[in-house]
Coordinates of C-alpha atoms in Angstrom, one line a residue:
X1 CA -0.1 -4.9 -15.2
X2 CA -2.6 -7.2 -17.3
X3 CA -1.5 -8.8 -20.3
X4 CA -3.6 -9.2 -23.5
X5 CA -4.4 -12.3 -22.4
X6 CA -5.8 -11.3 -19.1
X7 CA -9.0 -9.3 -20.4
X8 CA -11.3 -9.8 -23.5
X9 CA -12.7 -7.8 -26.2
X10 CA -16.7 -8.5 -27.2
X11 CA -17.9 -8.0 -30.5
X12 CA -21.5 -7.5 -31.3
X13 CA -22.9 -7.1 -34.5
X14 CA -25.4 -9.1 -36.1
X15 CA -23.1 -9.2 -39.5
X16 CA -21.3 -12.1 -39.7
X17 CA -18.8 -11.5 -42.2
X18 CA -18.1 -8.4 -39.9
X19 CA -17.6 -10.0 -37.0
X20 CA -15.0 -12.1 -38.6
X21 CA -13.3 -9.8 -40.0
X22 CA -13.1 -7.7 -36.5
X23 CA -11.9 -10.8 -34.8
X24 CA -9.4 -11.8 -37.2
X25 CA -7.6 -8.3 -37.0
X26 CA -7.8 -8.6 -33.5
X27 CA -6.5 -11.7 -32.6
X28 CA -3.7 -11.3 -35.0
X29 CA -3.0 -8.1 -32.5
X30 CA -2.7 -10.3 -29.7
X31 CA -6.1 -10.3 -28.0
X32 CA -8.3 -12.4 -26.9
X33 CA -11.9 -12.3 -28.8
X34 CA -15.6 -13.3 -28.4
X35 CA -18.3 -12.9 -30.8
X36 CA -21.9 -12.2 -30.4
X37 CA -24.9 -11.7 -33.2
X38 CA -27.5 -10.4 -30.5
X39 CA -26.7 -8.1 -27.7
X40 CA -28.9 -9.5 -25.2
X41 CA -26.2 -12.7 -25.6
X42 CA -23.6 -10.3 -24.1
X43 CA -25.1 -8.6 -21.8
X44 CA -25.9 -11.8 -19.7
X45 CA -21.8 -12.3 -19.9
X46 CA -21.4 -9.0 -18.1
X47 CA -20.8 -7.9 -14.4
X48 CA -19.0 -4.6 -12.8
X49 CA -16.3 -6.9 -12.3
X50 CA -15.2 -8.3 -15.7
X51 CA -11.8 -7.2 -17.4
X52 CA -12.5 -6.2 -20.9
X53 CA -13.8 -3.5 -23.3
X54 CA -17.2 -4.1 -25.8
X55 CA -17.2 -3.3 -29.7
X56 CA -21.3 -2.8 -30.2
X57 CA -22.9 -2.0 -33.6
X58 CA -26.2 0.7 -33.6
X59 CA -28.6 -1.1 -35.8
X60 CA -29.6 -4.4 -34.7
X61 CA -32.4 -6.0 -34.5
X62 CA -34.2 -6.5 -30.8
X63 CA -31.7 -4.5 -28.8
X64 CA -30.3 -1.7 -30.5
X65 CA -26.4 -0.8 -29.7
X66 CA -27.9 2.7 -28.1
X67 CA -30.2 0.5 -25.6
X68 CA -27.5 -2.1 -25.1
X69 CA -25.3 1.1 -24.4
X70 CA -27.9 2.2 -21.6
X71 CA -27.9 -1.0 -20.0
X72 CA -24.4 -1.4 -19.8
X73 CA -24.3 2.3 -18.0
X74 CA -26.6 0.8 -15.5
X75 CA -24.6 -2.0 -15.1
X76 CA -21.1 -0.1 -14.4
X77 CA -20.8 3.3 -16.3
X78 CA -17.1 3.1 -16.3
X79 CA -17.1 0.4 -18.4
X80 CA -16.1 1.2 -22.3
X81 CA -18.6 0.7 -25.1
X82 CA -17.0 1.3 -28.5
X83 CA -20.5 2.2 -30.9
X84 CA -20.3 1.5 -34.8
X85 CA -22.0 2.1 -37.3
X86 CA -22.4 2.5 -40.9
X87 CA -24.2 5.3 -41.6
X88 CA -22.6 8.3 -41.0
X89 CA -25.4 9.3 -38.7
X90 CA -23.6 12.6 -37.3
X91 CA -26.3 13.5 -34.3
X92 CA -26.7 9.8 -33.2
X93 CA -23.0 9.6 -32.9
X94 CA -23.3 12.9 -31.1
X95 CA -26.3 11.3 -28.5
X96 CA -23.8 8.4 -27.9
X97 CA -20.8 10.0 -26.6
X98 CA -23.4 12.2 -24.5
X99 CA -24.9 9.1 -23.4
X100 CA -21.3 7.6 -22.1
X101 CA -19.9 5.7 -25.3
X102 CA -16.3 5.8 -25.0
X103 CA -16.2 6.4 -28.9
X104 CA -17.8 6.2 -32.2
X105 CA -16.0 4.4 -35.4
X106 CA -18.0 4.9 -38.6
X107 CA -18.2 1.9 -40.7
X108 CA -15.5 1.1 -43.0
X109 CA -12.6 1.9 -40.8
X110 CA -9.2 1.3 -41.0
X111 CA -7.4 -1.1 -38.7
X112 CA -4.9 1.3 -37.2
X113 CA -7.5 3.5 -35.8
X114 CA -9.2 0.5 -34.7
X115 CA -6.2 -1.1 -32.5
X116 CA -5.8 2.5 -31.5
X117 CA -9.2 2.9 -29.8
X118 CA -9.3 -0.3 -28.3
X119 CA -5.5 0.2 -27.1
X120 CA -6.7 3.4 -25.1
X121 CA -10.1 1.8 -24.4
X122 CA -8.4 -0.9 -22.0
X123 CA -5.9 1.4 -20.5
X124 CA -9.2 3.1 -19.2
X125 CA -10.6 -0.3 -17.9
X126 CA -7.3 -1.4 -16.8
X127 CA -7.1 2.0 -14.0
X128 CA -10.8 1.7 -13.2
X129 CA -10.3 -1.9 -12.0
X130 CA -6.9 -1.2 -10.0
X131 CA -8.9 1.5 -8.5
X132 CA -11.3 -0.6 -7.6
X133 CA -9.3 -3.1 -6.4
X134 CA -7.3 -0.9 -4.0
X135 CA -10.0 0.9 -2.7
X136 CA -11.7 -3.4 -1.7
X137 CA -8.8 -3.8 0.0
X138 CA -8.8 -0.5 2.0
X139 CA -12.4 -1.6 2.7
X140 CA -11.2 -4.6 3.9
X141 CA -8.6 -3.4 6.0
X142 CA -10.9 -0.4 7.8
X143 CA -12.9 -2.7 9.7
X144 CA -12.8 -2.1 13.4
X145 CA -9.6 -3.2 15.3
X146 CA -6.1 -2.8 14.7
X147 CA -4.8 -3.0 11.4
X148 CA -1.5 -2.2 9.4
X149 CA -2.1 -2.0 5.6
X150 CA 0.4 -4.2 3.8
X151 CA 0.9 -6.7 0.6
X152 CA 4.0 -7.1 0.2
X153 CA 5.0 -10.4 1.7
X154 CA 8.1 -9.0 3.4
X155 CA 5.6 -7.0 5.6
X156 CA 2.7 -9.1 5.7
X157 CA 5.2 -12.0 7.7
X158 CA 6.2 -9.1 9.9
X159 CA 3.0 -8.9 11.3
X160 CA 2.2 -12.3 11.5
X161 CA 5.2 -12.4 13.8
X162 CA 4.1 -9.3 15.8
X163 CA 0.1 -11.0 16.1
X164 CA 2.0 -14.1 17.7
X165 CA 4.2 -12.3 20.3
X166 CA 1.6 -9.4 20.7
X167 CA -0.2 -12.4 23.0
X168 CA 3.1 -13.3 24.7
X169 CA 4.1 -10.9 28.1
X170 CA 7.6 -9.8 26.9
X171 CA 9.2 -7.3 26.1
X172 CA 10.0 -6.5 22.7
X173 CA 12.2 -3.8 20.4
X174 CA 10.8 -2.4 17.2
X175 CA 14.3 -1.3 14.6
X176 CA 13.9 0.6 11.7
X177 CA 14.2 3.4 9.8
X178 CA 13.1 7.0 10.5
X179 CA 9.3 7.7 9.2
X180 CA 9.2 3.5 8.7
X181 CA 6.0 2.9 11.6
X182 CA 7.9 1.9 14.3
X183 CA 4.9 3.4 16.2
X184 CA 1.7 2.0 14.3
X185 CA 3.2 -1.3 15.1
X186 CA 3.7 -0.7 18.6
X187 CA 0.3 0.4 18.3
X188 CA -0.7 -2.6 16.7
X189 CA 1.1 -5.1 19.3
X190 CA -0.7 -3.2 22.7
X191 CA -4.2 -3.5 20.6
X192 CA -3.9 -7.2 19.9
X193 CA -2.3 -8.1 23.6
X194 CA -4.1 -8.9 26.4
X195 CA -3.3 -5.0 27.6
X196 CA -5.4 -3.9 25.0
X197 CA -8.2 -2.1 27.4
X198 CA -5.5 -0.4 29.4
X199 CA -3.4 2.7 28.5
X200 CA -1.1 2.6 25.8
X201 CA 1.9 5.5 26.8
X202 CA 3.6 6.6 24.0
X203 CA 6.9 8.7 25.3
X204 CA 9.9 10.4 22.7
X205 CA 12.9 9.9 24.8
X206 CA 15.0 12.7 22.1
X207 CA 11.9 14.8 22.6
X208 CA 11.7 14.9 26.6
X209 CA 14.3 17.7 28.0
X210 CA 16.8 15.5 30.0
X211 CA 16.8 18.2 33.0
X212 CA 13.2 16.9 32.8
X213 CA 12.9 13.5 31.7
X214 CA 14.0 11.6 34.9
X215 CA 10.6 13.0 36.6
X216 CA 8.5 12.5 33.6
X217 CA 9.4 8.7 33.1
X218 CA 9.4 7.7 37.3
X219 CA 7.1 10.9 39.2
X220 CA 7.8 12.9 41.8
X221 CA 6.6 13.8 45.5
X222 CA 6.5 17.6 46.8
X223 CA 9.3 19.1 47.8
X224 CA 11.6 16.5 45.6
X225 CA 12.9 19.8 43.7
X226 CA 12.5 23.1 43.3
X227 CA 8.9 23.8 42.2
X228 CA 7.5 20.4 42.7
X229 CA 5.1 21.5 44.8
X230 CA 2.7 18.6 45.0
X231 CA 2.8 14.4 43.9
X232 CA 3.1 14.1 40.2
X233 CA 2.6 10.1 38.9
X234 CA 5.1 9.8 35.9
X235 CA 4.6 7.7 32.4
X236 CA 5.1 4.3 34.0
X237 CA 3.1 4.7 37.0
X238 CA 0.4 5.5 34.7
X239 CA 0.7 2.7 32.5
X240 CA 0.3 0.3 35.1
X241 CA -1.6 -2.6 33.3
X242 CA -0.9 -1.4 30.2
X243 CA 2.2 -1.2 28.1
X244 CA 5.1 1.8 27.7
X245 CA 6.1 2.8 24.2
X246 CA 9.9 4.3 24.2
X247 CA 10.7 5.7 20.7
X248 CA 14.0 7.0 20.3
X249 CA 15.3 5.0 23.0
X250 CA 19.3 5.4 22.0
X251 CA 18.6 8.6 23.1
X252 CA 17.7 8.2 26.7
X253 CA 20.9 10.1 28.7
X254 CA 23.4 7.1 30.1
X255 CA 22.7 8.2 34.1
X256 CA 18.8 7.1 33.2
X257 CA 19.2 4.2 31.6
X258 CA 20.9 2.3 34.6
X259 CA 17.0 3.3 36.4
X260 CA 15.2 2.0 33.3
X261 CA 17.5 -1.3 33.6
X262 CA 15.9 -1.6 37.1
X263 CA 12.4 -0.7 36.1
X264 CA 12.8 -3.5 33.4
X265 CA 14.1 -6.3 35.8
X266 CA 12.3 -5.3 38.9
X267 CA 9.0 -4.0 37.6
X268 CA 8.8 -1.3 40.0
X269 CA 10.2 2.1 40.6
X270 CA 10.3 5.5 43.2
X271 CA 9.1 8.3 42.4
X272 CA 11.5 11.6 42.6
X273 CA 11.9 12.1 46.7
X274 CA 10.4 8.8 47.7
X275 CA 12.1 5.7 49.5
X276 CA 8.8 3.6 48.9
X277 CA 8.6 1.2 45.7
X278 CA 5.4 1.8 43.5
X279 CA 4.8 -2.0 42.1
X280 CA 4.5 -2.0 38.4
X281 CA 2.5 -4.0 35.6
X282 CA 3.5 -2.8 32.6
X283 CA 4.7 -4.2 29.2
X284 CA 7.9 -2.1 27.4
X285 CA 7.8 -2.1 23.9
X286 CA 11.3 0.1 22.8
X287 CA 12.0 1.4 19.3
X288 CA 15.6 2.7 17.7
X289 CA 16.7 4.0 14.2
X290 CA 20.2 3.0 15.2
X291 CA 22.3 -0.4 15.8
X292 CA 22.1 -0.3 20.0
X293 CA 24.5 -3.3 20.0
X294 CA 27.3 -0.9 18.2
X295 CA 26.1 2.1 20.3
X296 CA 26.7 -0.2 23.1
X297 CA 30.4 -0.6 22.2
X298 CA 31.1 2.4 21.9
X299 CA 30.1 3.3 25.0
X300 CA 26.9 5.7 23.8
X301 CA 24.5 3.3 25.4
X302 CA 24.2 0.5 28.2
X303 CA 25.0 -3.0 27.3
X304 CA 23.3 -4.5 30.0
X305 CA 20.6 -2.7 28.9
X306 CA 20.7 -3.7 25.1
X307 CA 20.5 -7.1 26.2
X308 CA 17.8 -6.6 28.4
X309 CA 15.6 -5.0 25.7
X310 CA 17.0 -7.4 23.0
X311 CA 14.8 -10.4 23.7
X312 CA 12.7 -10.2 20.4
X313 CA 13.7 -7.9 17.7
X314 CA 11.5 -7.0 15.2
X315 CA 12.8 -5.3 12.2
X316 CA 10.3 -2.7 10.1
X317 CA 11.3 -3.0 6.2
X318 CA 12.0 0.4 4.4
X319 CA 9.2 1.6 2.3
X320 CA 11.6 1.0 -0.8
X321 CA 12.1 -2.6 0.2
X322 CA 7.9 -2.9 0.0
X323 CA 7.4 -0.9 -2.8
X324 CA 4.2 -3.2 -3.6
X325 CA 2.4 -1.3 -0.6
X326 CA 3.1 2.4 -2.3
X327 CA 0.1 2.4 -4.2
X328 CA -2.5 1.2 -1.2
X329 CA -1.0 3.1 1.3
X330 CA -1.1 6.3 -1.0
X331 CA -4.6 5.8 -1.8
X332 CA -5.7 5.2 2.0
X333 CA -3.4 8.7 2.8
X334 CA -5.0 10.4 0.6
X335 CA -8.5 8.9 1.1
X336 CA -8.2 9.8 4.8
X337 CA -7.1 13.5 3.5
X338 CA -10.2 13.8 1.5
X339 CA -12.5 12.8 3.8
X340 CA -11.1 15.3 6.7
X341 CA -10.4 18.4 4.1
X342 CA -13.4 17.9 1.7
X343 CA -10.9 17.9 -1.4
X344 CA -11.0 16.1 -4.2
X345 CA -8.2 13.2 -4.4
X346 CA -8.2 11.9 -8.0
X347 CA -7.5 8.6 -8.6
X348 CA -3.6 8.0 -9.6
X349 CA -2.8 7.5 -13.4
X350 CA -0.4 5.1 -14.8
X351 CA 2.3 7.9 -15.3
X352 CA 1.9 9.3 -11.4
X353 CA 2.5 5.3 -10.2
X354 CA 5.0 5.4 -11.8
X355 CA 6.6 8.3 -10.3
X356 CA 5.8 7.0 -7.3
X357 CA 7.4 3.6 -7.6
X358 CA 10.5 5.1 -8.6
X359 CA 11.1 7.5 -6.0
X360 CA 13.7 5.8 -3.5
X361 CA 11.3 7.6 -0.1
X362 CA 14.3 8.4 2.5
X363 CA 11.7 9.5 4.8
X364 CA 9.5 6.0 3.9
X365 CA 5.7 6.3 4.9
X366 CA 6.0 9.7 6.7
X367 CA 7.4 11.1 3.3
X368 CA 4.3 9.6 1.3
X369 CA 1.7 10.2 3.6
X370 CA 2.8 14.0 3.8
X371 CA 3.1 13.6 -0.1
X372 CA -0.5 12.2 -0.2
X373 CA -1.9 15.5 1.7
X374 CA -0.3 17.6 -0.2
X375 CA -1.4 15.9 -3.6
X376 CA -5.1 16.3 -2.2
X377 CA -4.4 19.9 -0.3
X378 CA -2.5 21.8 -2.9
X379 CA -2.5 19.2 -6.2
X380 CA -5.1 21.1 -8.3
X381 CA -2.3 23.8 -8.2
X382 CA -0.1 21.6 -10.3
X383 CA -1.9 19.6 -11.8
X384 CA -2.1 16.6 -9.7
X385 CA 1.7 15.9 -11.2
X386 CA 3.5 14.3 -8.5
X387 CA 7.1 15.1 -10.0
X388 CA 5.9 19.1 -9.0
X389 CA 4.6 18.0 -5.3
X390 CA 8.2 16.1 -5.2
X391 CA 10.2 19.0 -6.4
X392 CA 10.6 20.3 -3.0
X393 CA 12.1 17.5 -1.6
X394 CA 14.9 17.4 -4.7
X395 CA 17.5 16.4 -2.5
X396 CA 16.0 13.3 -2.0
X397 CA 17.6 10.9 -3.7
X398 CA 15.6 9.1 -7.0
X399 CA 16.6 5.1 -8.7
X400 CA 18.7 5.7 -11.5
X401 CA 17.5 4.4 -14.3
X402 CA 19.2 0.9 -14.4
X403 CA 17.9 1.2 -10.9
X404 CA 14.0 1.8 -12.4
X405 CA 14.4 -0.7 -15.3
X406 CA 15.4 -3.5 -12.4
X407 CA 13.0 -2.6 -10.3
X408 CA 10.0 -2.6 -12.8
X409 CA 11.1 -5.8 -13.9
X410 CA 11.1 -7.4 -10.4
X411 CA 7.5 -6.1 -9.7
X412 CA 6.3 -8.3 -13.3
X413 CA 8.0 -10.7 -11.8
X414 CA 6.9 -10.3 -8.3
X415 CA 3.2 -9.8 -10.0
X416 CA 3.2 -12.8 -12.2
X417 CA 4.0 -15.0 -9.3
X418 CA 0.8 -13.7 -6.8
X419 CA -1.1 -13.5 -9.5
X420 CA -0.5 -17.5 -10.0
X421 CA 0.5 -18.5 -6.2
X422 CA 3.7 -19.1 -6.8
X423 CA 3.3 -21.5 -10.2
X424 CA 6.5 -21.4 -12.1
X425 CA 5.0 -22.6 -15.2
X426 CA 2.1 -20.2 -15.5
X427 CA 4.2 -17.9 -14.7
X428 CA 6.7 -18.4 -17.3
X429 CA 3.4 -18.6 -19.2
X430 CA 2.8 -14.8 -18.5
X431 CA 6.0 -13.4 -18.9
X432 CA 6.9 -15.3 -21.9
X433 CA 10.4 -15.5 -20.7
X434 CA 12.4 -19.0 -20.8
X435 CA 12.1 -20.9 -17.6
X436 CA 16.2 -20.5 -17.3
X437 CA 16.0 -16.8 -17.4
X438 CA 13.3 -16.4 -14.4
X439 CA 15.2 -18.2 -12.2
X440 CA 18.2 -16.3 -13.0
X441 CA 16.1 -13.2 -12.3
X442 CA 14.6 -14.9 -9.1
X443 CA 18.0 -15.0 -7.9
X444 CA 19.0 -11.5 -8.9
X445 CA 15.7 -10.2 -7.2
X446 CA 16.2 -12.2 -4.1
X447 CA 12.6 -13.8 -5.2
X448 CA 11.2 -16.9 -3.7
X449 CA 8.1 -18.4 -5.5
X450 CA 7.3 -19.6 -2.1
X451 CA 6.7 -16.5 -0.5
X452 CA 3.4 -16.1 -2.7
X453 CA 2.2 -19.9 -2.3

């Protein structure tokens, strides 16, 4: 979140004694202040871009605050212009919240309700800029070609890995949680590999019937069983050129992996009633939500074939270990959701982030995309709140409030550093903490400044 320091207020009045007096209260608030006599000044100092609100008087000379107003709405209409004026002209305050002032102070006013405006003025620019910000980087990241959306570092070094190996012919096995992507980034490996234009086969080994599975992986020739009337190519013969996805693999029966062991060292299989090999070009990309090496030991799955498929392991990070992504990927779900439904999907509010960030997501990106439909779907209903959308899912498990107050604290901290690559001192700077204390938090947090050099 920005600090007072980060965005700027701009006073315009062609009173100087005003103008002084407006800047002194403010700065003695804690912001940051610049001072203009003509409005034409200002405007040149303006894009849709820049972090701050605008404090414009009506009468003045050349440009008037209502034509300054106008010109600011042409500019970027969600930007806040705060009108004054001193003479209690009812209508024309009227005209200028119709015209898109964010509010009207009549001249003298007190402080308080000064502060106050300007406090919930930013708050609006504050939302409209993170808005805009995440919905650049969705741009960004919806170009054509494979693509994974991800800022948190943790992630973003995952895929470096995966782009490096995607270009290497070896196998590889995806770990993590369920609902955690194992198979986007399986997806995202074939796209980037040399196998790209060839098929991608995606099979669910818990998913496949095991009376069945056997002829769905290798094929079959007629007469191999009852009902096989005529040849049937299976999921690997089809690949050929291409690369095999196998999600779920701990749950492939024992009596098939020792054939998969074969497939995997031979690169070629028989079909269900054949004696002839079928030569095979095909890349094996296996995912698991469970520790293979202890399944292995305890006899629930082949350790020849653990160590077969462990030659690179790459681990997917829980959603709650990445919480930075929770807002991006929300936004792109519920983009997507929009765009195929029609619906509105209102942009999140400080309070719903908030929600969101503290919610522990068992079920990781799964859990928030479906919570991203339904929050476009059925949200009207209750009020866009995402505690009600939630509710159903109560037996999920939410931080605890020590749990909350450490993790908003290491996302300021984790903020402050990316915000400044990784600079202790302007970070300390920012947080206004002594230099002691963030490294003690670094090392609470796990932290590294030079994960955001």
């Amino acid at each position: 979140m920005m600090q007072a320091a980060d965005w700027t207020i701009f006073i315009i009045d062609d009173e100087p004694h005003l103008r002084l007096s407006l800047q002194q209260t403010l700065v003695l608030a804690g912001h940051q202040v610049t001072c203009f006599a003509r409005a034409q000044d200002a405007l040149a100092e303006l894009d849709p871009h820049w972090a701050g609100i605008i404090l414009c008087d009506i009468r003045m000379p050349d440009l008037d605050g209502m034509a300054f107003l106008q010109k600011i709405k042409a500019l970027d209409a969600e930007l806040p212009v705060i009108l004054m004026t001193g003479h209690g002209d009812i209508s024309t305050a009227v005209s200028a919240m119709r015209q898109g002032a964010y509010d009207f102070l009549e001249k003298p006013f007190h402080h308080e309700v000064l502060l106050d405006v300007v406090s919930r003025a930013w708050d609006k620019r504050r939302l409209v800029l993170e808005n805009r910000h995440l919905k650049e980087e969705l741009a960004l990241q919806s170009v054509p070609g494979p693509r994974l959306l991800s800022r948190a570092p943790v992630m973003i070094r995952l895929l470096e890995m995966a782009h490096q190996l995607a270009k290497i012919e070896t196998d590889l096995l995806l770990w993590g949680e369920t609902g955690a992507g194992k198979d986007r980034l399986a997806r995202y490996i074939h796209d980037l590999s040399p196998r790209a234009e060839q098929p991608f086969v995606a099979i669910n080994c818990g998913a496949v019937p095991e009376s069945l599975i056997e002829s769905e992986l290798f094929g079959h020739e007629p007469g191999a069983f009852t009902g096989a009337h005529k040849r049937r190519i299976g999921k690997f013969e089809h690949a050929h050129g291409g690369t095999v996805f196998l999600d779920e693999i701990e749950s492939m029966p024992l009596n098939l992996q020792v054939k998969l062991l074969r497939v995997l060292q031979e690169r070629q299989l028989e079909r269900l009633g054949s004696n002839h090999p079928v030569e095979l070009d095909i890349r094996i990309l296996a995912a698991t939500k469970t520790d293979l090496k202890a399944a292995a030991e305890a006899g629930d799955f082949r350790e020849d074939l653990y160590y077969r498929l462990n030659v690179v392991t790459l681990e997917i990070p829980p959603l709650r270990d990445r919480r930075d992504d929770i807002p991006l990927l929300f936004q792109h779900f519920a983009s997507v959701a929009s765009a195929r439904t029609g619906l509105d999907a209102p942009s999140l509010k400080s309070e719903q982030l908030s929600v969101l960030m503290s919610h522990n997501w068992p079920g990781n990106v799964r859990e928030l995309r479906n919570l991203a439909e339904r929050y476009v779907l059925i949200g009207a209903s209750y009020d866009y709140a995402i505690e009600a959308l939630l509710s159903g899912h109560a037996s999920q498990p939410v931080l605890s409030l020590p749990e909350q107050v450490d993790f908003f604290e290491k996302s300021l901290i984790q903020q402050a550093l990316a915000r400044h690559r990784g600079s202790i001192k302007n970070a300390l700077e920012e947080l206004n903490i002594p230099r002691k204390t963030l490294y003690d938090k670094l090392k609470k947090y796990g932290l590294s400044r030079v994960d955001y050099l």
